[in-house]
Amino acid sequence: RRILAFYGIRTNSEIVWKSSKARRYYVDGRAETLPPIEQIKADMPRLREYIAMRSEEELDKEDEIIIKNYRRSSAINTGYLNSLEDKAFSFVKEKVTKYSERMFFISFSGGKDSTVVSDLVRRALSRSDIPHIFGDTTLEDKFTYEYIKQFRKENPLVLLFEKRANHDFYKLVEVIGPPSKVMRWCCTIFKAGPINDLLSAFSGEKKVVSFYGIRRSESLQRSSYSADTDGAKIGSQVTVSPIIDWGEFDVWLYILSHGLSFD
């Protein structure tokens, strides 16, 4: 809404939808298109200033409108959500049966997707004792750390373990250089490595299964991911993704329909 307003597209309290990865928005059924990405990049300094000038009260009011519209949509789409849930529950139970000899974990980043997966898996299996693992990269947003604390408080029966690397990110940047598509060392050192160490401590030589909140619609790379992958980059782990075919709307529909807290 803030970007739309910057480009003179009136939103006020209307319903605003956006197609994933697209320039087109729908404002109360009216199609609106943003300028090309090159123009948006060129406008970025002024755009940042524009957003920074908005008062907290204005921003909070806009957020309230967004949540209100999602809640209205959740009531209309109850049947659709039930269908999504039933499919996800069946998928989770199927994988638990398939990998019954392995240990199960939930990969928990504190984001909305892993929050949904956590709730889905616990509901599907009617149990809260599946360990959650939070891989602390030390670069998380402060709100993520606050949410982790809130999640612990709201879910006292959940075993939530945190693991972080014993390295300083900025010192490694000076030595290795910043992470890039060619030098993708950050995830290995600060996430995959520590999580693998923790999983090994729990399971020893036993293979594990981790439920992930990965979705195909998040990126081009993830669009080709499998919902059930053996031999992931974290040790001998099998990754299982119950919401891999869910869209952004589906995730928020679930969160707001079930009253979940989110980061």
XYZ file of C-alpha atoms in Angstrom:
263
model
C 0.000 0.000 0.000
C 2.832 2.373 0.817
C 4.527 1.802 -2.519
C 1.200 2.184 -4.354
C 0.543 5.490 -2.582
C 4.018 6.729 -3.552
C 3.099 6.271 -7.206
C -0.247 8.014 -6.817
C -2.398 4.886 -6.767
C -5.244 5.494 -4.319
C -5.912 2.701 -1.832
C -7.519 4.231 1.262
C -9.398 1.348 2.916
C -10.039 -0.720 -0.219
C -9.043 -4.369 -0.527
C -5.643 -4.765 -2.182
C -4.411 -8.002 -3.755
C -1.218 -8.754 -5.642
C -0.280 -11.661 -7.877
C 2.909 -13.358 -6.682
C 6.044 -12.077 -8.470
C 3.894 -9.769 -10.637
C 3.734 -5.998 -11.130
C -0.039 -5.935 -11.235
C -2.161 -5.124 -8.180
C -5.916 -5.321 -7.797
C -7.375 -2.501 -5.729
C -11.009 -3.240 -4.956
C -11.180 -5.157 -8.241
C -9.451 -2.381 -10.181
C -6.232 -3.410 -11.956
C -3.224 -1.194 -11.205
C 0.362 -1.636 -12.406
C 3.563 -0.305 -10.879
C 6.343 1.173 -13.028
C 9.081 -1.165 -14.358
C 11.503 -2.491 -11.747
C 14.280 -0.274 -13.159
C 12.189 2.792 -12.330
C 11.420 1.506 -8.835
C 15.129 0.914 -8.182
C 15.916 4.448 -9.355
C 13.213 5.817 -7.060
C 14.367 3.783 -4.063
C 16.079 6.666 -2.181
C 12.956 8.846 -2.436
C 10.741 5.847 -1.682
C 12.635 5.158 1.546
C 12.259 8.802 2.573
C 8.532 8.670 1.793
C 7.980 5.571 3.917
C 10.114 6.976 6.757
C 7.921 10.107 6.850
C 4.799 8.063 7.602
C 3.806 8.100 11.262
C 3.600 4.904 13.310
C -0.104 5.590 13.697
C -0.589 5.655 9.918
C 1.390 2.453 9.427
C -0.466 0.672 12.216
C -3.786 1.738 10.719
C -2.796 0.295 7.347
C -1.735 -2.967 8.983
C -5.077 -3.151 10.790
C -6.865 -2.806 7.456
C -4.808 -5.604 5.934
C -5.532 -7.942 8.863
C -9.227 -7.037 8.792
C -9.475 -7.900 5.091
C -7.692 -11.204 5.615
C -10.033 -12.093 8.476
C -13.030 -11.356 6.266
C -11.543 -13.577 3.572
C -10.898 -16.353 6.103
C -14.605 -16.539 6.948
C -15.519 -16.816 3.273
C -12.861 -19.446 2.541
C -13.481 -21.838 5.428
C -14.258 -24.761 3.122
C -11.166 -24.102 1.051
C -8.975 -23.958 4.168
C -10.449 -27.208 5.491
C -9.525 -28.880 2.215
C -5.939 -27.583 2.462
C -5.659 -28.787 6.039
C -7.045 -32.251 5.299
C -4.537 -32.714 2.498
C -1.662 -31.514 4.696
C -2.718 -33.740 7.613
C -2.816 -36.791 5.324
C 0.580 -35.902 3.898
C 2.164 -35.553 7.362
C 0.709 -38.848 8.593
C 1.832 -40.609 5.422
C 5.427 -39.429 5.909
C 5.454 -40.359 9.588
C 4.390 -43.870 8.614
C 6.904 -44.042 5.769
C 9.816 -42.940 7.977
C 8.621 -44.513 11.215
C 12.139 -45.679 12.167
C 13.580 -42.167 12.088
C 13.574 -39.252 14.510
C 11.305 -36.316 13.681
C 12.040 -32.612 14.037
C 10.452 -29.353 12.948
C 12.741 -26.768 11.400
C 11.578 -23.545 13.015
C 12.833 -20.194 11.715
C 10.267 -18.063 13.531
C 8.770 -16.983 10.200
C 5.137 -17.358 9.186
C 5.682 -20.495 7.077
C 7.472 -22.490 9.767
C 4.880 -21.294 12.286
C 2.133 -22.797 10.121
C 4.065 -26.058 9.655
C 4.624 -26.318 13.401
C 0.902 -25.984 14.084
C -0.087 -28.292 11.210
C 2.251 -31.100 12.229
C 1.282 -30.937 15.894
C -2.418 -30.980 15.004
C -2.008 -33.777 12.462
C -0.219 -36.019 14.971
C -2.054 -34.795 18.088
C 1.231 -34.342 19.926
C 3.412 -31.446 21.052
C 6.629 -33.268 21.858
C 8.232 -33.104 18.402
C 11.447 -31.096 18.896
C 11.687 -27.733 17.126
C 15.107 -26.485 16.010
C 15.848 -22.788 15.552
C 19.084 -22.205 13.649
C 20.225 -18.813 14.917
C 22.404 -17.256 12.207
C 23.148 -14.344 14.614
C 21.816 -12.070 11.855
C 18.130 -12.432 12.616
C 15.845 -9.444 12.981
C 15.218 -8.375 16.581
C 11.527 -9.125 16.098
C 12.388 -12.724 15.247
C 14.167 -13.150 18.578
C 11.199 -11.568 20.349
C 8.838 -13.936 18.553
C 10.908 -16.969 19.554
C 10.460 -15.936 23.184
C 6.740 -15.388 22.627
C 6.394 -18.781 20.930
C 8.050 -20.492 23.905
C 5.650 -18.765 26.281
C 2.544 -19.625 24.238
C 3.636 -23.227 23.606
C 5.185 -24.449 26.869
C 4.934 -28.135 25.857
C 7.000 -27.658 22.703
C 10.685 -28.557 22.958
C 12.386 -25.672 21.167
C 16.168 -25.901 20.811
C 18.392 -23.086 19.555
C 21.754 -23.553 17.891
C 24.185 -20.936 16.615
C 27.634 -21.016 15.027
C 30.708 -20.044 17.018
C 31.827 -17.539 14.414
C 31.595 -13.800 13.851
C 29.886 -13.111 10.522
C 31.569 -9.765 9.913
C 35.051 -11.101 10.650
C 34.495 -13.922 8.169
C 33.359 -11.399 5.555
C 36.715 -9.647 5.946
C 38.538 -12.934 5.387
C 36.341 -14.738 2.828
C 34.364 -11.919 1.281
C 30.588 -11.354 1.344
C 28.282 -14.297 0.541
C 27.191 -14.513 -3.100
C 25.776 -16.973 -5.613
C 29.333 -18.138 -6.274
C 30.522 -18.102 -2.634
C 27.509 -19.355 -0.700
C 29.329 -20.000 2.552
C 26.973 -18.171 4.901
C 24.207 -20.788 5.116
C 26.693 -23.650 5.503
C 28.583 -22.038 8.371
C 25.802 -20.210 10.186
C 22.779 -22.455 9.643
C 23.307 -25.879 8.058
C 26.465 -26.658 10.058
C 25.139 -25.810 13.543
C 21.795 -27.504 12.879
C 23.570 -30.628 11.623
C 25.668 -30.713 14.811
C 22.527 -30.490 16.947
C 20.708 -33.184 14.971
C 23.728 -35.475 15.265
C 23.806 -34.929 19.032
C 20.170 -36.012 19.257
C 20.137 -38.908 16.815
C 23.718 -40.205 16.668
C 23.951 -42.408 13.579
C 20.191 -42.523 13.176
C 18.697 -40.660 10.201
C 16.229 -37.869 10.861
C 13.186 -36.310 9.229
C 12.649 -32.547 9.392
C 9.393 -30.788 8.554
C 10.120 -27.576 6.644
C 8.022 -24.528 5.743
C 9.343 -24.329 2.173
C 6.922 -23.263 -0.580
C 7.422 -23.516 -4.350
C 5.924 -20.078 -4.992
C 8.658 -18.351 -2.950
C 11.277 -18.369 -5.700
C 12.242 -19.785 -9.092
C 14.765 -22.096 -7.469
C 12.238 -23.501 -5.006
C 9.626 -23.999 -7.736
C 11.321 -27.280 -8.631
C 11.680 -28.579 -5.056
C 10.179 -31.906 -4.049
C 7.794 -32.210 -1.109
C 9.850 -35.145 0.186
C 13.630 -34.986 -0.285
C 16.164 -37.541 0.951
C 19.813 -36.547 1.184
C 19.380 -32.869 2.004
C 22.399 -30.645 2.622
C 22.029 -31.041 6.371
C 23.530 -34.471 7.036
C 21.441 -37.562 6.321
C 18.249 -35.622 6.802
C 14.999 -36.161 4.931
C 13.135 -32.895 4.416
C 9.353 -33.003 4.315
C 7.403 -29.921 3.214
C 3.654 -30.085 4.046
C 2.833 -26.643 2.590
C 5.052 -26.754 -0.484
C 2.132 -25.990 -2.832
C 0.537 -23.313 -0.633
C 0.436 -19.706 -1.731
C 0.928 -16.575 0.341
C -2.830 -16.219 0.776
C -3.126 -19.803 2.046
C -0.514 -19.203 4.747
C -2.163 -16.021 6.030
C -5.596 -17.619 5.779
C -4.425 -20.403 8.091
C -2.694 -18.075 10.552
C -5.626 -15.711 10.942
C -8.274 -18.436 10.935
C -6.556 -20.219 13.822
C -5.457 -17.089 15.658
C -1.746 -17.929 15.545
C 0.803 -15.378 16.659
C 3.355 -14.553 13.990
C 6.566 -12.624 13.460
